[in-house]
Amino acid sequence: MSTLVSLEVIQKNPFDKVTFPKAKPAPVFMDRVDYYKKDQLKSFLDTAEILYADKKYHVYALFRLLAFSGMRKGEALALEWKDINFDGCTIAINKALSVDKNGNTILSTPKTKAGNRIVKIDKITINILKHYQAIQATSILKSGLKAKGFVFTNNDLQSYMKIQKPRKWCETITKKADLPRIKIHGFRHTYATLSAQAGMNIKQLQYQLGHDDVQTTLAIYTAVTE
């Protein structure tokens, strides 16, 4: 339009006095934390159980797993039941879900050697997963569908859960529990922090988290124990 004015095709720009809306800045949450303290985590999981244990037990099971294993969200959502050793209380991590630049969900192997690992899981979390497996099996049987073996699925019971889904549940739980906001990755940080406070050996923590560089683990360990 300004070009037309300069060429004297029109006398003035009709949009000179128009105020265009400015793009909204990304929200900054002052109440967001990087990790939860022990009592905050308990409050979060208790609330998650109350909200979802009846009809959406997978939500409670997912957050319990994230908080008590230290695994990444993409690693948890890529799990298959065959990866879980219920008797040995371990989970084999050998793949992860992520989203590409086009918004498509992709399944890939860990980016580093350290990402391929077998993590230890506490007995309570194992029992929660076992209970969830029974619930899922009943739902699949009633639907007449064939089990795909995925731990966390969409409502169709046939595909990996969309990677964006947990964020909405997390927001609902934190609001209900009157807790500070936390990113899904914050549960990994929560696990690392509480484990370091409990005295877990730094090499054990590095392995459990799948850190390729011990300095990454050491940064967390030092911040907590100093």
PDB file of C-alpha atoms in Angstrom:
ATOM      1  CA  MET A   1       0.000   0.000   0.000  1.00  0.00           C
ATOM      2  CA  SER A   2       2.862   2.418   0.796  1.00  0.00           C
ATOM      3  CA  THR A   3       4.245   1.716  -2.677  1.00  0.00           C
ATOM      4  CA  LEU A   4       0.998   2.928  -4.253  1.00  0.00           C
ATOM      5  CA  VAL A   5       1.226   6.152  -2.231  1.00  0.00           C
ATOM      6  CA  SER A   6       4.798   6.793  -3.363  1.00  0.00           C
ATOM      7  CA  LEU A   7       3.786   6.256  -6.979  1.00  0.00           C
ATOM      8  CA  GLU A   8       0.911   8.736  -6.440  1.00  0.00           C
ATOM      9  CA  VAL A   9      -1.622   6.119  -7.476  1.00  0.00           C
ATOM     10  CA  ILE A  10      -3.493   7.050  -4.306  1.00  0.00           C
ATOM     11  CA  GLN A  11      -3.039  10.152  -2.140  1.00  0.00           C
ATOM     12  CA  LYS A  12      -2.775   8.515   1.270  1.00  0.00           C
ATOM     13  CA  ASN A  13      -2.603   5.124   2.862  1.00  0.00           C
ATOM     14  CA  PRO A  14      -6.077   4.222   4.215  1.00  0.00           C
ATOM     15  CA  PHE A  15      -4.446   1.953   6.824  1.00  0.00           C
ATOM     16  CA  ASP A  16      -2.271   4.680   8.406  1.00  0.00           C
ATOM     17  CA  LYS A  17      -4.635   5.090  11.352  1.00  0.00           C
ATOM     18  CA  VAL A  18      -5.461   1.415  11.739  1.00  0.00           C
ATOM     19  CA  THR A  19      -4.067  -0.208  14.863  1.00  0.00           C
ATOM     20  CA  PHE A  20      -3.100  -3.798  14.225  1.00  0.00           C
ATOM     21  CA  PRO A  21      -3.204  -6.259  17.138  1.00  0.00           C
ATOM     22  CA  LYS A  22       0.177  -7.261  18.476  1.00  0.00           C
ATOM     23  CA  ALA A  23       1.097 -10.915  18.767  1.00  0.00           C
ATOM     24  CA  LYS A  24       0.480 -12.230  22.258  1.00  0.00           C
ATOM     25  CA  PRO A  25       3.692 -13.061  24.102  1.00  0.00           C
ATOM     26  CA  ALA A  26       4.162 -16.596  25.382  1.00  0.00           C
ATOM     27  CA  PRO A  27       2.693 -16.895  28.888  1.00  0.00           C
ATOM     28  CA  VAL A  28       5.144 -16.715  31.762  1.00  0.00           C
ATOM     29  CA  PHE A  29       3.994 -18.688  34.790  1.00  0.00           C
ATOM     30  CA  MET A  30       5.466 -17.283  37.982  1.00  0.00           C
ATOM     31  CA  ASP A  31       4.201 -20.279  39.945  1.00  0.00           C
ATOM     32  CA  ARG A  32       6.009 -22.893  37.833  1.00  0.00           C
ATOM     33  CA  VAL A  33       8.683 -25.039  39.488  1.00  0.00           C
ATOM     34  CA  ASP A  34      11.399 -27.278  38.050  1.00  0.00           C
ATOM     35  CA  TYR A  35      10.644 -30.150  40.404  1.00  0.00           C
ATOM     36  CA  TYR A  36       8.407 -31.109  43.309  1.00  0.00           C
ATOM     37  CA  LYS A  37       9.443 -31.634  46.892  1.00  0.00           C
ATOM     38  CA  LYS A  38       8.479 -34.930  48.517  1.00  0.00           C
ATOM     39  CA  ASP A  39       5.250 -33.641  50.057  1.00  0.00           C
ATOM     40  CA  GLN A  40       4.243 -31.907  46.820  1.00  0.00           C
ATOM     41  CA  LEU A  41       4.792 -35.083  44.817  1.00  0.00           C
ATOM     42  CA  LYS A  42       2.657 -37.051  47.262  1.00  0.00           C
ATOM     43  CA  SER A  43      -0.117 -34.470  46.972  1.00  0.00           C
ATOM     44  CA  PHE A  44       0.084 -34.600  43.168  1.00  0.00           C
ATOM     45  CA  LEU A  45      -0.105 -38.392  42.974  1.00  0.00           C
ATOM     46  CA  ASP A  46      -2.838 -38.631  45.611  1.00  0.00           C
ATOM     47  CA  THR A  47      -4.901 -36.157  43.590  1.00  0.00           C
ATOM     48  CA  ALA A  48      -4.158 -37.987  40.342  1.00  0.00           C
ATOM     49  CA  GLU A  49      -5.401 -41.213  41.899  1.00  0.00           C
ATOM     50  CA  ILE A  50      -8.600 -39.564  43.131  1.00  0.00           C
ATOM     51  CA  LEU A  51      -9.307 -37.946  39.760  1.00  0.00           C
ATOM     52  CA  TYR A  52      -8.392 -40.797  37.434  1.00  0.00           C
ATOM     53  CA  ALA A  53      -8.148 -44.144  39.251  1.00  0.00           C
ATOM     54  CA  ASP A  54     -11.795 -44.961  38.552  1.00  0.00           C
ATOM     55  CA  LYS A  55     -12.114 -44.590  34.767  1.00  0.00           C
ATOM     56  CA  LYS A  56      -8.694 -43.419  33.561  1.00  0.00           C
ATOM     57  CA  TYR A  57      -6.261 -45.440  35.620  1.00  0.00           C
ATOM     58  CA  HIS A  58      -3.613 -45.093  32.902  1.00  0.00           C
ATOM     59  CA  VAL A  59      -3.235 -41.403  33.793  1.00  0.00           C
ATOM     60  CA  TYR A  60      -2.374 -42.199  37.401  1.00  0.00           C
ATOM     61  CA  ALA A  61      -0.104 -45.061  36.318  1.00  0.00           C
ATOM     62  CA  LEU A  62       1.776 -42.823  33.877  1.00  0.00           C
ATOM     63  CA  PHE A  63       2.562 -40.070  36.367  1.00  0.00           C
ATOM     64  CA  ARG A  64       3.512 -42.589  39.054  1.00  0.00           C
ATOM     65  CA  LEU A  65       5.927 -44.190  36.583  1.00  0.00           C
ATOM     66  CA  LEU A  66       7.453 -40.881  35.499  1.00  0.00           C
ATOM     67  CA  ALA A  67       7.991 -39.746  39.082  1.00  0.00           C
ATOM     68  CA  PHE A  68       9.454 -43.024  40.346  1.00  0.00           C
ATOM     69  CA  SER A  69      11.630 -44.060  37.400  1.00  0.00           C
ATOM     70  CA  GLY A  70      13.246 -40.884  36.086  1.00  0.00           C
ATOM     71  CA  MET A  71      12.519 -41.855  32.506  1.00  0.00           C
ATOM     72  CA  ARG A  72      11.733 -39.288  29.847  1.00  0.00           C
ATOM     73  CA  LYS A  73       8.148 -38.789  28.709  1.00  0.00           C
ATOM     74  CA  GLY A  74       8.906 -40.116  25.232  1.00  0.00           C
ATOM     75  CA  GLU A  75      10.510 -43.222  26.725  1.00  0.00           C
ATOM     76  CA  ALA A  76       7.508 -43.945  28.942  1.00  0.00           C
ATOM     77  CA  LEU A  77       4.984 -43.468  26.138  1.00  0.00           C
ATOM     78  CA  ALA A  78       6.936 -45.818  23.863  1.00  0.00           C
ATOM     79  CA  LEU A  79       6.846 -48.709  26.331  1.00  0.00           C
ATOM     80  CA  GLU A  80       5.426 -52.107  25.457  1.00  0.00           C
ATOM     81  CA  TRP A  81       4.355 -54.629  28.060  1.00  0.00           C
ATOM     82  CA  LYS A  82       7.181 -56.933  27.006  1.00  0.00           C
ATOM     83  CA  ASP A  83       9.640 -54.261  28.193  1.00  0.00           C
ATOM     84  CA  ILE A  84       8.457 -54.641  31.791  1.00  0.00           C
ATOM     85  CA  ASN A  85       9.855 -57.388  34.004  1.00  0.00           C
ATOM     86  CA  PHE A  86       7.251 -57.574  36.758  1.00  0.00           C
ATOM     87  CA  ASP A  87       9.122 -60.231  38.737  1.00  0.00           C
ATOM     88  CA  GLY A  88      12.474 -58.475  38.546  1.00  0.00           C
ATOM     89  CA  CYS A  89      11.017 -54.970  39.018  1.00  0.00           C
ATOM     90  CA  THR A  90      12.843 -53.560  36.001  1.00  0.00           C
ATOM     91  CA  ILE A  91      11.942 -51.853  32.728  1.00  0.00           C
ATOM     92  CA  ALA A  92      13.992 -52.045  29.532  1.00  0.00           C
ATOM     93  CA  ILE A  93      14.230 -48.704  27.743  1.00  0.00           C
ATOM     94  CA  ASN A  94      15.171 -49.104  24.097  1.00  0.00           C
ATOM     95  CA  LYS A  95      12.977 -46.643  22.181  1.00  0.00           C
ATOM     96  CA  ALA A  96      11.215 -43.317  22.517  1.00  0.00           C
ATOM     97  CA  LEU A  97       8.379 -41.328  20.986  1.00  0.00           C
ATOM     98  CA  SER A  98       8.931 -37.812  19.683  1.00  0.00           C
ATOM     99  CA  VAL A  99       7.297 -35.322  17.334  1.00  0.00           C
ATOM    100  CA  ASP A 100       8.943 -34.256  14.073  1.00  0.00           C
ATOM    101  CA  LYS A 101       8.855 -30.770  12.531  1.00  0.00           C
ATOM    102  CA  ASN A 102       5.592 -31.612  10.760  1.00  0.00           C
ATOM    103  CA  GLY A 103       3.857 -32.606  13.979  1.00  0.00           C
ATOM    104  CA  ASN A 104       3.959 -36.326  13.256  1.00  0.00           C
ATOM    105  CA  THR A 105       4.652 -38.792  16.061  1.00  0.00           C
ATOM    106  CA  ILE A 106       7.713 -40.906  15.364  1.00  0.00           C
ATOM    107  CA  LEU A 107       9.243 -43.902  17.126  1.00  0.00           C
ATOM    108  CA  SER A 108      13.021 -44.024  17.326  1.00  0.00           C
ATOM    109  CA  THR A 109      15.847 -45.635  19.241  1.00  0.00           C
ATOM    110  CA  PRO A 110      17.693 -43.708  21.984  1.00  0.00           C
ATOM    111  CA  LYS A 111      20.079 -41.069  20.651  1.00  0.00           C
ATOM    112  CA  THR A 112      22.975 -42.218  22.835  1.00  0.00           C
ATOM    113  CA  LYS A 113      24.344 -45.507  24.138  1.00  0.00           C
ATOM    114  CA  ALA A 114      23.433 -44.467  27.678  1.00  0.00           C
ATOM    115  CA  GLY A 115      19.799 -44.091  26.638  1.00  0.00           C
ATOM    116  CA  ASN A 116      19.588 -47.852  26.120  1.00  0.00           C
ATOM    117  CA  ARG A 117      19.260 -49.119  29.658  1.00  0.00           C
ATOM    118  CA  ILE A 118      17.343 -51.244  32.144  1.00  0.00           C
ATOM    119  CA  VAL A 119      15.962 -49.150  34.986  1.00  0.00           C
ATOM    120  CA  LYS A 120      14.924 -50.330  38.425  1.00  0.00           C
ATOM    121  CA  ILE A 121      11.339 -49.756  39.544  1.00  0.00           C
ATOM    122  CA  ASP A 122       9.984 -49.880  43.082  1.00  0.00           C
ATOM    123  CA  LYS A 123       7.505 -52.598  44.020  1.00  0.00           C
ATOM    124  CA  ILE A 124       4.554 -50.235  44.505  1.00  0.00           C
ATOM    125  CA  THR A 125       4.947 -48.777  41.005  1.00  0.00           C
ATOM    126  CA  ILE A 126       5.287 -52.277  39.556  1.00  0.00           C
ATOM    127  CA  ASN A 127       2.031 -53.312  41.247  1.00  0.00           C
ATOM    128  CA  ILE A 128       0.288 -50.200  39.914  1.00  0.00           C
ATOM    129  CA  LEU A 129       1.441 -51.076  36.393  1.00  0.00           C
ATOM    130  CA  LYS A 130       0.317 -54.676  36.879  1.00  0.00           C
ATOM    131  CA  HIS A 131      -3.132 -53.490  37.974  1.00  0.00           C
ATOM    132  CA  TYR A 132      -3.316 -51.144  35.000  1.00  0.00           C
ATOM    133  CA  GLN A 133      -2.342 -53.983  32.653  1.00  0.00           C
ATOM    134  CA  ALA A 134      -5.308 -56.013  33.920  1.00  0.00           C
ATOM    135  CA  ILE A 135      -7.668 -53.058  33.405  1.00  0.00           C
ATOM    136  CA  GLN A 136      -6.373 -52.504  29.883  1.00  0.00           C
ATOM    137  CA  ALA A 137      -6.654 -56.215  29.030  1.00  0.00           C
ATOM    138  CA  THR A 138     -10.300 -56.216  30.132  1.00  0.00           C
ATOM    139  CA  SER A 139     -11.059 -53.171  27.967  1.00  0.00           C
ATOM    140  CA  ILE A 140      -9.397 -54.750  24.931  1.00  0.00           C
ATOM    141  CA  LEU A 141     -11.267 -58.018  25.485  1.00  0.00           C
ATOM    142  CA  LYS A 142     -14.610 -56.201  25.681  1.00  0.00           C
ATOM    143  CA  SER A 143     -13.852 -54.245  22.515  1.00  0.00           C
ATOM    144  CA  GLY A 144     -13.069 -57.364  20.517  1.00  0.00           C
ATOM    145  CA  LEU A 145      -9.819 -55.798  19.333  1.00  0.00           C
ATOM    146  CA  LYS A 146      -6.435 -57.451  19.126  1.00  0.00           C
ATOM    147  CA  ALA A 147      -3.910 -56.365  21.745  1.00  0.00           C
ATOM    148  CA  LYS A 148      -1.007 -54.385  20.290  1.00  0.00           C
ATOM    149  CA  GLY A 149       1.136 -54.640  23.395  1.00  0.00           C
ATOM    150  CA  PHE A 150       1.456 -50.883  23.952  1.00  0.00           C
ATOM    151  CA  VAL A 151       1.437 -49.803  27.596  1.00  0.00           C
ATOM    152  CA  PHE A 152      -0.015 -46.332  27.079  1.00  0.00           C
ATOM    153  CA  THR A 153      -2.493 -45.969  24.231  1.00  0.00           C
ATOM    154  CA  ASN A 154      -5.020 -43.572  22.798  1.00  0.00           C
ATOM    155  CA  ASN A 155      -8.717 -44.285  23.355  1.00  0.00           C
ATOM    156  CA  ASP A 156      -8.671 -46.665  20.384  1.00  0.00           C
ATOM    157  CA  LEU A 157      -6.427 -49.031  22.404  1.00  0.00           C
ATOM    158  CA  GLN A 158      -4.491 -49.625  19.185  1.00  0.00           C
ATOM    159  CA  SER A 159      -2.007 -46.769  18.906  1.00  0.00           C
ATOM    160  CA  TYR A 160       0.644 -45.096  21.017  1.00  0.00           C
ATOM    161  CA  MET A 161      -0.692 -42.321  23.219  1.00  0.00           C
ATOM    162  CA  LYS A 162      -0.286 -38.871  21.675  1.00  0.00           C
ATOM    163  CA  ILE A 163       2.733 -37.230  23.212  1.00  0.00           C
ATOM    164  CA  GLN A 164       0.838 -33.999  23.929  1.00  0.00           C
ATOM    165  CA  LYS A 165      -1.848 -35.640  26.086  1.00  0.00           C
ATOM    166  CA  PRO A 166      -0.103 -35.788  29.489  1.00  0.00           C
ATOM    167  CA  ARG A 167       0.337 -32.000  29.636  1.00  0.00           C
ATOM    168  CA  LYS A 168      -3.427 -31.417  29.878  1.00  0.00           C
ATOM    169  CA  TRP A 169      -3.822 -33.994  32.638  1.00  0.00           C
ATOM    170  CA  CYS A 170      -0.895 -32.486  34.505  1.00  0.00           C
ATOM    171  CA  GLU A 171      -2.514 -29.047  34.432  1.00  0.00           C
ATOM    172  CA  THR A 172      -5.794 -30.479  35.726  1.00  0.00           C
ATOM    173  CA  ILE A 173      -4.103 -32.299  38.597  1.00  0.00           C
ATOM    174  CA  THR A 174      -1.930 -29.382  39.713  1.00  0.00           C
ATOM    175  CA  LYS A 175      -4.926 -27.057  39.704  1.00  0.00           C
ATOM    176  CA  LYS A 176      -7.046 -29.484  41.726  1.00  0.00           C
ATOM    177  CA  ALA A 177      -4.229 -30.102  44.210  1.00  0.00           C
ATOM    178  CA  ASP A 178      -3.424 -26.379  44.431  1.00  0.00           C
ATOM    179  CA  LEU A 179       0.192 -27.032  43.497  1.00  0.00           C
ATOM    180  CA  PRO A 180       2.676 -24.975  41.469  1.00  0.00           C
ATOM    181  CA  ARG A 181       2.688 -25.730  37.753  1.00  0.00           C
ATOM    182  CA  ILE A 182       5.274 -28.220  36.556  1.00  0.00           C
ATOM    183  CA  LYS A 183       6.341 -29.441  33.135  1.00  0.00           C
ATOM    184  CA  ILE A 184       6.184 -33.173  32.400  1.00  0.00           C
ATOM    185  CA  HIS A 185       9.984 -33.167  32.299  1.00  0.00           C
ATOM    186  CA  GLY A 186       9.825 -31.849  35.847  1.00  0.00           C
ATOM    187  CA  PHE A 187       8.956 -35.333  37.119  1.00  0.00           C
ATOM    188  CA  ARG A 188      12.287 -36.570  35.787  1.00  0.00           C
ATOM    189  CA  HIS A 189      13.980 -33.738  37.661  1.00  0.00           C
ATOM    190  CA  THR A 190      11.882 -34.591  40.722  1.00  0.00           C
ATOM    191  CA  TYR A 191      13.107 -38.186  40.620  1.00  0.00           C
ATOM    192  CA  ALA A 192      16.719 -37.062  40.259  1.00  0.00           C
ATOM    193  CA  THR A 193      16.445 -34.574  43.108  1.00  0.00           C
ATOM    194  CA  LEU A 194      14.700 -36.888  45.574  1.00  0.00           C
ATOM    195  CA  SER A 195      17.040 -39.769  44.712  1.00  0.00           C
ATOM    196  CA  ALA A 196      20.096 -37.590  45.318  1.00  0.00           C
ATOM    197  CA  GLN A 197      18.628 -36.408  48.617  1.00  0.00           C
ATOM    198  CA  ALA A 198      18.043 -40.040  49.593  1.00  0.00           C
ATOM    199  CA  GLY A 199      21.721 -40.785  48.993  1.00  0.00           C
ATOM    200  CA  MET A 200      21.666 -42.655  45.682  1.00  0.00           C
ATOM    201  CA  ASN A 201      25.166 -43.130  44.278  1.00  0.00           C
ATOM    202  CA  ILE A 202      25.903 -40.655  41.482  1.00  0.00           C
ATOM    203  CA  LYS A 203      26.856 -43.406  39.006  1.00  0.00           C
ATOM    204  CA  GLN A 204      23.631 -45.264  39.754  1.00  0.00           C
ATOM    205  CA  LEU A 205      21.670 -42.066  39.219  1.00  0.00           C
ATOM    206  CA  GLN A 206      23.476 -41.382  35.952  1.00  0.00           C
ATOM    207  CA  TYR A 207      22.619 -44.863  34.685  1.00  0.00           C
ATOM    208  CA  GLN A 208      18.996 -44.680  35.814  1.00  0.00           C
ATOM    209  CA  LEU A 209      18.498 -41.329  34.076  1.00  0.00           C
ATOM    210  CA  GLY A 210      20.360 -42.392  30.943  1.00  0.00           C
ATOM    211  CA  HIS A 211      22.740 -39.437  31.034  1.00  0.00           C
ATOM    212  CA  ASP A 212      25.568 -39.805  28.522  1.00  0.00           C
ATOM    213  CA  ASP A 213      27.730 -37.325  30.434  1.00  0.00           C
ATOM    214  CA  VAL A 214      28.192 -37.706  34.186  1.00  0.00           C
ATOM    215  CA  GLN A 215      28.602 -33.926  34.459  1.00  0.00           C
ATOM    216  CA  THR A 216      24.884 -33.555  33.716  1.00  0.00           C
ATOM    217  CA  THR A 217      24.067 -35.801  36.658  1.00  0.00           C
ATOM    218  CA  LEU A 218      26.728 -34.179  38.818  1.00  0.00           C
ATOM    219  CA  ALA A 219      25.135 -30.757  38.320  1.00  0.00           C
ATOM    220  CA  ILE A 220      21.880 -32.042  39.823  1.00  0.00           C
ATOM    221  CA  TYR A 221      23.660 -33.996  42.542  1.00  0.00           C
ATOM    222  CA  THR A 222      25.807 -31.055  43.623  1.00  0.00           C
ATOM    223  CA  ALA A 223      22.884 -28.624  43.707  1.00  0.00           C
ATOM    224  CA  VAL A 224      20.923 -30.940  45.985  1.00  0.00           C
ATOM    225  CA  THR A 225      23.625 -32.203  48.341  1.00  0.00           C
ATOM    226  CA  GLU A 226      25.757 -29.111  48.896  1.00  0.00           C
TER     227      GLU A 226
END
